[in-house]
Amino acid sequence: QVQLVESGGGLVQAGGSLRLSCTASKRNYAMGWFRQAPGKEREFAAALSWSGDSTNYADSVKDRFTISRDNAKNTVYLQMNSLKLEDTAVYYCAATANIFGGPKSSLGEYAYWGQGTQVTVSS
């Protein structure tokens, strides 16, 4: 089992920035961030390989969001810049089912999930 604890959500104006953090209880897992807006399905936002040398982004966040990790701290970050109203959602951190994996975009590849953190972008 891998426990994931997220932090960093909040309220921000459009055009602003936020950084989300996710600390894992174990090492060597590829990690991803997903989000779920009210009334919508959970969708992929960004992912990072276990080593941190490969990333994957949804088109909707590419060039605005950056995923990174500090393996010494078992922590993954999501830096969100130029936030838009449509970025409002609950953001979930996730870890893949197996270790030493790549940056997966499919929900089915992830076995462990955090509790979610709310990000609200206002006009």
XYZ file of N, CA, C and O in Angstrom:
492
model
N 0.829 -1.194 0.000
C 0.000 0.000 0.000
C 0.868 1.251 0.000
O 1.925 1.288 0.609
N 0.418 2.240 -0.716
C 1.101 3.528 -0.772
C 0.111 4.587 -0.301
O -0.988 4.705 -0.848
N 0.502 5.325 0.701
C -0.329 6.435 1.166
C 0.156 7.735 0.532
O 1.367 7.966 0.426
N -0.791 8.542 0.111
C -0.481 9.806 -0.557
C -1.200 10.934 0.173
O -2.394 10.846 0.428
N -0.459 11.990 0.477
C -1.032 13.136 1.170
C -0.775 14.389 0.341
O 0.376 14.743 0.085
N -1.862 15.039 -0.052
C -1.770 16.227 -0.895
C -1.921 17.494 -0.055
O -2.559 17.491 1.002
N -1.373 18.585 -0.587
C -1.558 19.891 0.026
C -1.360 20.959 -1.039
O -0.853 20.662 -2.136
N -1.776 22.179 -0.712
C -1.482 23.303 -1.585
C -2.644 23.863 -2.363
O -2.486 24.857 -3.069
N -3.804 23.263 -2.266
C -4.946 23.814 -2.977
C -5.421 25.113 -2.354
O -4.932 25.539 -1.308
N -6.375 25.761 -3.013
C -6.919 27.001 -2.484
C -7.647 27.797 -3.529
O -7.975 27.285 -4.604
N -7.880 29.058 -3.196
C -8.586 29.983 -4.071
C -7.586 30.940 -4.700
O -6.745 31.515 -3.995
N -7.675 31.120 -5.996
C -6.746 32.000 -6.708
C -7.497 32.696 -7.832
O -8.460 32.142 -8.382
N -7.066 33.893 -8.168
C -7.687 34.597 -9.286
C -7.165 34.073 -10.607
O -6.033 33.563 -10.696
N -7.976 34.222 -11.619
C -7.560 33.819 -12.961
C -6.263 34.521 -13.327
O -6.091 35.715 -13.052
N -5.348 33.751 -13.919
C -4.035 34.274 -14.259
C -2.996 34.046 -13.181
O -1.800 34.254 -13.427
N -3.439 33.634 -12.017
C -2.531 33.405 -10.902
C -1.901 32.026 -10.922
O -2.065 31.261 -11.891
N -1.189 31.717 -9.839
C -0.445 30.464 -9.740
C -0.707 29.778 -8.404
O -1.014 30.440 -7.400
N -0.575 28.474 -8.429
C -0.624 27.650 -7.220
C 0.346 26.493 -7.401
O 0.596 26.063 -8.545
N 0.849 25.978 -6.288
C 1.657 24.769 -6.340
C 1.070 23.724 -5.416
O 0.888 23.971 -4.219
N 0.782 22.576 -5.991
C 0.297 21.435 -5.229
C 1.461 20.516 -4.883
O 2.398 20.372 -5.667
N 1.359 19.881 -3.719
C 2.370 18.917 -3.291
C 1.702 17.601 -2.947
O 0.544 17.582 -2.504
N 2.427 16.527 -3.141
C 1.922 15.192 -2.807
C 3.092 14.383 -2.258
O 4.061 14.137 -2.984
N 2.968 13.975 -1.013
C 4.019 13.174 -0.392
C 3.573 11.728 -0.297
O 2.466 11.441 0.188
N 4.434 10.839 -0.779
C 4.132 9.412 -0.805
C 4.858 8.694 0.327
O 5.934 9.098 0.753
N 4.257 7.584 0.763
C 4.851 6.814 1.862
C 5.926 5.850 1.371
O 6.675 5.315 2.193
N 5.993 5.637 0.033
C 6.998 4.731 -0.515
C 7.637 5.351 -1.752
O 7.098 6.268 -2.363
N 8.784 4.789 -2.138
C 9.546 5.339 -3.256
C 9.304 4.583 -4.565
O 8.705 3.522 -4.584
N 9.841 5.185 -5.654
C 10.011 4.504 -6.943
C 8.731 4.269 -7.740
O 8.725 3.432 -8.642
N 7.695 5.037 -7.424
C 6.459 4.929 -8.198
C 6.336 6.099 -9.165
O 6.648 7.239 -8.803
N 5.880 5.808 -10.375
C 5.476 6.897 -11.257
C 4.241 7.552 -10.644
O 3.416 6.889 -10.019
N 4.138 8.859 -10.856
C 3.075 9.617 -10.201
C 2.301 10.443 -11.216
O 2.840 10.852 -12.249
N 1.053 10.702 -10.879
C 0.241 11.537 -11.755
C -0.662 12.450 -10.960
O -0.912 12.227 -9.769
N -1.113 13.488 -11.636
C -2.146 14.371 -11.103
C -3.366 14.288 -12.015
O -3.240 14.402 -13.243
N -4.486 14.100 -11.404
C -5.770 14.091 -12.097
C -6.662 15.146 -11.459
O -6.385 15.612 -10.361
N -7.721 15.502 -12.156
C -8.639 16.480 -11.597
C -10.068 16.136 -11.957
O -10.329 15.485 -12.978
N -10.983 16.595 -11.104
C -12.401 16.320 -11.332
C -13.207 17.562 -11.000
O -13.244 18.001 -9.845
N -13.832 18.101 -12.022
C -14.696 19.257 -11.850
C -16.107 18.791 -11.518
O -16.475 17.647 -11.837
N -16.919 19.637 -10.899
C -18.293 19.236 -10.556
C -19.068 18.755 -11.769
O -19.083 19.422 -12.816
N -19.676 17.586 -11.636
C -20.490 17.040 -12.702
C -19.717 16.427 -13.851
O -20.319 16.027 -14.856
N -18.402 16.356 -13.709
C -17.586 15.801 -14.788
C -16.800 14.593 -14.296
O -16.628 14.388 -13.094
N -16.281 13.840 -15.249
C -15.458 12.687 -14.895
C -14.042 13.140 -14.515
O -13.586 14.212 -14.930
N -13.385 12.303 -13.756
C -11.998 12.572 -13.406
C -11.144 12.483 -14.672
O -11.293 11.560 -15.469
N -10.265 13.460 -14.839
C -9.458 13.490 -16.046
C -7.979 13.664 -15.716
O -7.608 14.221 -14.688
N -7.174 13.217 -16.650
C -5.723 13.299 -16.517
C -5.259 14.730 -16.694
O -5.760 15.463 -17.544
N -4.263 15.126 -15.874
C -3.646 16.443 -16.019
C -2.161 16.322 -16.352
O -1.697 16.873 -17.346
N -1.411 15.587 -15.526
C 0.032 15.498 -15.726
C 0.565 14.244 -15.049
O -0.031 13.753 -14.088
N 1.697 13.738 -15.550
C 2.311 12.554 -14.963
C 3.821 12.632 -15.098
O 4.354 13.339 -15.967
N 4.491 11.870 -14.238
C 5.937 11.904 -14.161
C 6.449 10.487 -13.925
O 5.892 9.756 -13.102
N 7.515 10.117 -14.619
C 8.099 8.797 -14.422
C 8.695 8.664 -13.023
O 8.914 9.658 -12.331
N 8.993 7.444 -12.625
C 9.514 7.206 -11.281
C 10.830 7.935 -11.051
O 11.106 8.384 -9.932
N 11.625 8.083 -12.110
C 12.926 8.731 -11.973
C 12.833 10.248 -12.111
O 13.763 10.966 -11.734
N 11.732 10.723 -12.691
C 11.579 12.155 -12.894
C 12.101 12.659 -14.216
O 12.052 13.864 -14.485
N 12.562 11.761 -15.097
C 13.165 12.228 -16.337
C 12.202 12.226 -17.517
O 12.587 12.577 -18.638
N 10.969 11.833 -17.299
C 9.984 11.796 -18.373
C 8.648 12.301 -17.849
O 8.216 11.920 -16.760
N 7.996 13.167 -18.641
C 6.725 13.747 -18.235
C 5.677 13.566 -19.325
O 5.990 13.267 -20.482
N 4.433 13.790 -18.938
C 3.307 13.662 -19.856
C 2.255 14.658 -19.377
O 1.970 14.735 -18.181
N 1.687 15.429 -20.308
C 0.700 16.446 -19.948
C -0.534 16.340 -20.832
O -0.432 16.045 -22.025
N -1.674 16.651 -20.256
C -2.878 16.826 -21.057
C -2.733 18.103 -21.872
O -2.095 19.066 -21.431
N -3.331 18.130 -23.041
C -3.231 19.315 -23.894
C -3.761 20.566 -23.200
O -3.260 21.668 -23.417
N -4.760 20.368 -22.356
C -5.403 21.507 -21.702
C -4.509 22.223 -20.696
O -4.773 23.372 -20.329
N -3.453 21.556 -20.238
C -2.575 22.169 -19.231
C -1.153 22.347 -19.736
O -0.325 22.965 -19.045
N -0.855 21.821 -20.895
C 0.505 21.891 -21.427
C 0.948 23.338 -21.534
O 0.174 24.216 -21.930
N 2.171 23.581 -21.186
C 2.795 24.924 -21.212
C 2.320 25.830 -20.084
O 2.792 26.979 -19.982
N 1.409 25.355 -19.255
C 0.981 26.137 -18.087
C 1.311 25.423 -16.775
O 1.629 26.074 -15.778
N 1.218 24.091 -16.791
C 1.493 23.297 -15.591
C 2.835 22.592 -15.747
O 3.207 22.179 -16.849
N 3.513 22.397 -14.608
C 4.770 21.660 -14.601
C 4.758 20.667 -13.447
O 4.526 21.057 -12.293
N 4.995 19.411 -13.779
C 5.088 18.386 -12.750
C 6.560 18.086 -12.491
O 7.371 18.048 -13.424
N 6.892 17.890 -11.225
C 8.282 17.607 -10.867
C 8.284 16.770 -9.588
O 7.237 16.595 -8.947
N 9.442 16.272 -9.229
C 9.525 15.475 -8.017
C 10.853 15.683 -7.328
O 11.868 15.944 -7.981
N 10.807 15.508 -6.012
C 11.999 15.487 -5.189
C 12.043 14.111 -4.545
O 11.331 13.852 -3.552
N 12.823 13.224 -5.112
C 12.818 11.845 -4.643
C 13.388 11.708 -3.233
O 13.054 10.762 -2.514
N 14.223 12.631 -2.851
C 14.757 12.588 -1.489
C 13.656 12.816 -0.455
O 13.750 12.348 0.681
N 12.616 13.536 -0.867
C 11.490 13.812 0.022
C 10.257 12.986 -0.314
O 9.195 13.181 0.299
N 10.363 12.128 -1.323
C 9.194 11.336 -1.762
C 8.014 12.247 -2.094
O 6.856 11.889 -1.832
N 8.288 13.380 -2.684
C 7.252 14.381 -2.936
C 7.200 14.758 -4.407
O 8.246 14.937 -5.042
N 5.991 14.866 -4.910
C 5.734 15.304 -6.278
C 5.001 16.643 -6.215
O 4.145 16.845 -5.338
N 5.340 17.507 -7.139
C 4.743 18.844 -7.175
C 4.006 19.065 -8.490
O 4.384 18.504 -9.521
N 3.000 19.907 -8.431
C 2.354 20.380 -9.643
C 2.310 21.902 -9.569
O 1.526 22.459 -8.798
N 3.166 22.533 -10.344
C 3.181 23.989 -10.420
C 2.183 24.410 -11.488
O 2.311 24.010 -12.645
N 1.208 25.204 -11.082
C 0.140 25.611 -11.990
C 0.208 27.117 -12.186
O 0.018 27.880 -11.228
N 0.479 27.520 -13.409
C 0.574 28.936 -13.753
C -0.533 29.316 -14.739
O -1.137 28.444 -15.365
N -0.758 30.608 -14.874
C -1.764 31.121 -15.809
C -3.088 30.387 -15.649
O -3.697 29.941 -16.626
N -3.532 30.269 -14.424
C -4.738 29.489 -14.146
C -5.967 30.114 -14.777
O -6.113 31.341 -14.839
N -6.848 29.240 -15.226
C -8.082 29.640 -15.887
C -9.282 29.175 -15.060
O -9.170 28.265 -14.237
N -10.430 29.767 -15.317
C -11.643 29.373 -14.603
C -11.890 27.875 -14.753
O -12.319 27.203 -13.800
N -11.617 27.347 -15.934
C -11.889 25.935 -16.205
C -10.900 24.991 -15.522
O -11.055 23.773 -15.604
N -9.907 25.528 -14.841
C -9.008 24.688 -14.045
C -9.591 24.369 -12.671
O -9.026 23.571 -11.929
N -10.708 24.990 -12.338
C -11.355 24.730 -11.062
C -11.779 23.266 -10.974
O -12.485 22.762 -11.844
N -11.318 22.594 -9.930
C -11.586 21.156 -9.762
C -10.968 20.685 -8.448
O -10.194 21.412 -7.817
N -11.323 19.464 -8.089
C -10.575 18.768 -7.046
C -9.424 18.056 -7.737
O -9.633 17.332 -8.715
N -8.222 18.272 -7.237
C -7.033 17.676 -7.824
C -6.581 16.496 -6.966
O -6.460 16.607 -5.742
N -6.330 15.384 -7.650
C -5.929 14.156 -6.984
C -4.528 13.740 -7.426
O -4.235 13.708 -8.627
N -3.736 13.383 -6.467
C -2.435 12.785 -6.720
C -2.632 11.269 -6.774
O -3.460 10.711 -6.033
N -1.856 10.593 -7.634
C -1.991 9.153 -7.765
C -0.637 8.518 -8.033
O 0.246 9.145 -8.629
N -0.505 7.266 -7.605
C 0.708 6.481 -7.851
C 0.336 5.234 -8.637
O -0.728 4.623 -8.399
N 1.209 4.846 -9.558
C 0.929 3.686 -10.389
C 0.963 2.393 -9.576
O 1.473 2.347 -8.471
N 0.393 1.341 -10.167
C 0.298 0.065 -9.459
C 1.666 -0.574 -9.264
O 1.886 -1.284 -8.275
N 2.589 -0.318 -10.213
C 3.901 -0.956 -10.152
C 5.012 0.083 -10.086
O 4.855 1.210 -10.555
N 6.130 -0.302 -9.548
C 7.257 0.624 -9.422
C 8.040 0.708 -10.747
O 7.833 -0.095 -11.654
N 8.878 1.725 -10.840
C 9.788 1.943 -11.965
C 9.046 2.148 -13.292
O 9.544 1.750 -14.347
N 7.876 2.772 -13.210
C 7.096 2.967 -14.424
C 7.283 4.338 -15.050
O 7.972 5.214 -14.519
N 6.627 4.504 -16.215
C 6.670 5.758 -16.942
C 5.483 6.633 -16.603
O 4.645 6.276 -15.776
N 5.393 7.805 -17.249
C 4.336 8.777 -16.967
C 3.021 8.403 -17.660
O 2.749 8.833 -18.776
N 2.188 7.667 -16.981
C 0.947 7.159 -17.558
C -0.171 8.199 -17.510
O -0.280 8.955 -16.558
N -1.036 8.169 -18.532
C -2.154 9.105 -18.569
C -3.503 8.447 -18.289
O -4.509 9.147 -18.142
N -3.529 7.135 -18.212
C -4.792 6.430 -18.012
C -5.081 6.205 -16.531
O -4.214 5.751 -15.786
N -6.320 6.489 -16.117
C -6.716 6.263 -14.724
C -6.462 4.817 -14.303
O -6.078 4.558 -13.163
N -6.676 3.891 -15.196
C -6.543 2.481 -14.875
C -5.136 2.052 -14.501
O -4.953 0.976 -13.925
N -4.142 2.886 -14.836
C -2.748 2.558 -14.517
C -2.399 2.883 -13.064
O -1.336 2.523 -12.588
N -3.289 3.597 -12.384
C -3.000 4.074 -11.041
C -3.786 3.281 -9.992
O -4.997 3.107 -10.103
N -3.068 2.830 -8.977
C -3.681 2.002 -7.941
C -3.889 2.743 -6.631
O -4.692 2.299 -5.801
N -3.161 3.833 -6.448
C -3.198 4.537 -5.165
C -3.553 5.987 -5.401
O -3.029 6.620 -6.329
N -4.431 6.508 -4.539
C -4.953 7.860 -4.722
C -4.916 8.634 -3.414
O -5.138 8.082 -2.329
N -4.655 9.936 -3.553
C -4.766 10.812 -2.407
C -6.209 11.209 -2.165
O -7.108 10.811 -2.905
N -6.405 12.020 -1.150
C -7.758 12.407 -0.745
C -8.311 13.557 -1.587
O -9.514 13.823 -1.542
N -7.465 14.211 -2.323
C -7.898 15.322 -3.174
C -7.739 16.661 -2.484
O -7.869 16.773 -1.260
N -7.456 17.682 -3.275
C -7.358 19.039 -2.762
C -8.079 19.974 -3.737
O -7.931 19.854 -4.953
N -8.875 20.882 -3.183
C -9.695 21.755 -4.008
C -8.880 22.922 -4.545
O -8.169 23.591 -3.797
N -9.017 23.154 -5.839
C -8.457 24.340 -6.483
C -9.617 25.116 -7.098
O -10.367 24.559 -7.912
N -9.768 26.346 -6.678
C -10.838 27.192 -7.200
C -10.224 28.439 -7.821
O -9.482 29.167 -7.160
N -10.546 28.659 -9.096
C -10.048 29.828 -9.819
C -11.217 30.786 -10.019
O -12.247 30.398 -10.572
N -11.048 32.012 -9.551
C -12.123 32.999 -9.635
C -11.790 34.073 -10.669
O -10.624 34.307 -10.986
N -12.820 34.729 -11.130
C -12.631 35.785 -12.147
C -12.356 37.135 -11.510
O -12.480 37.313 -10.306
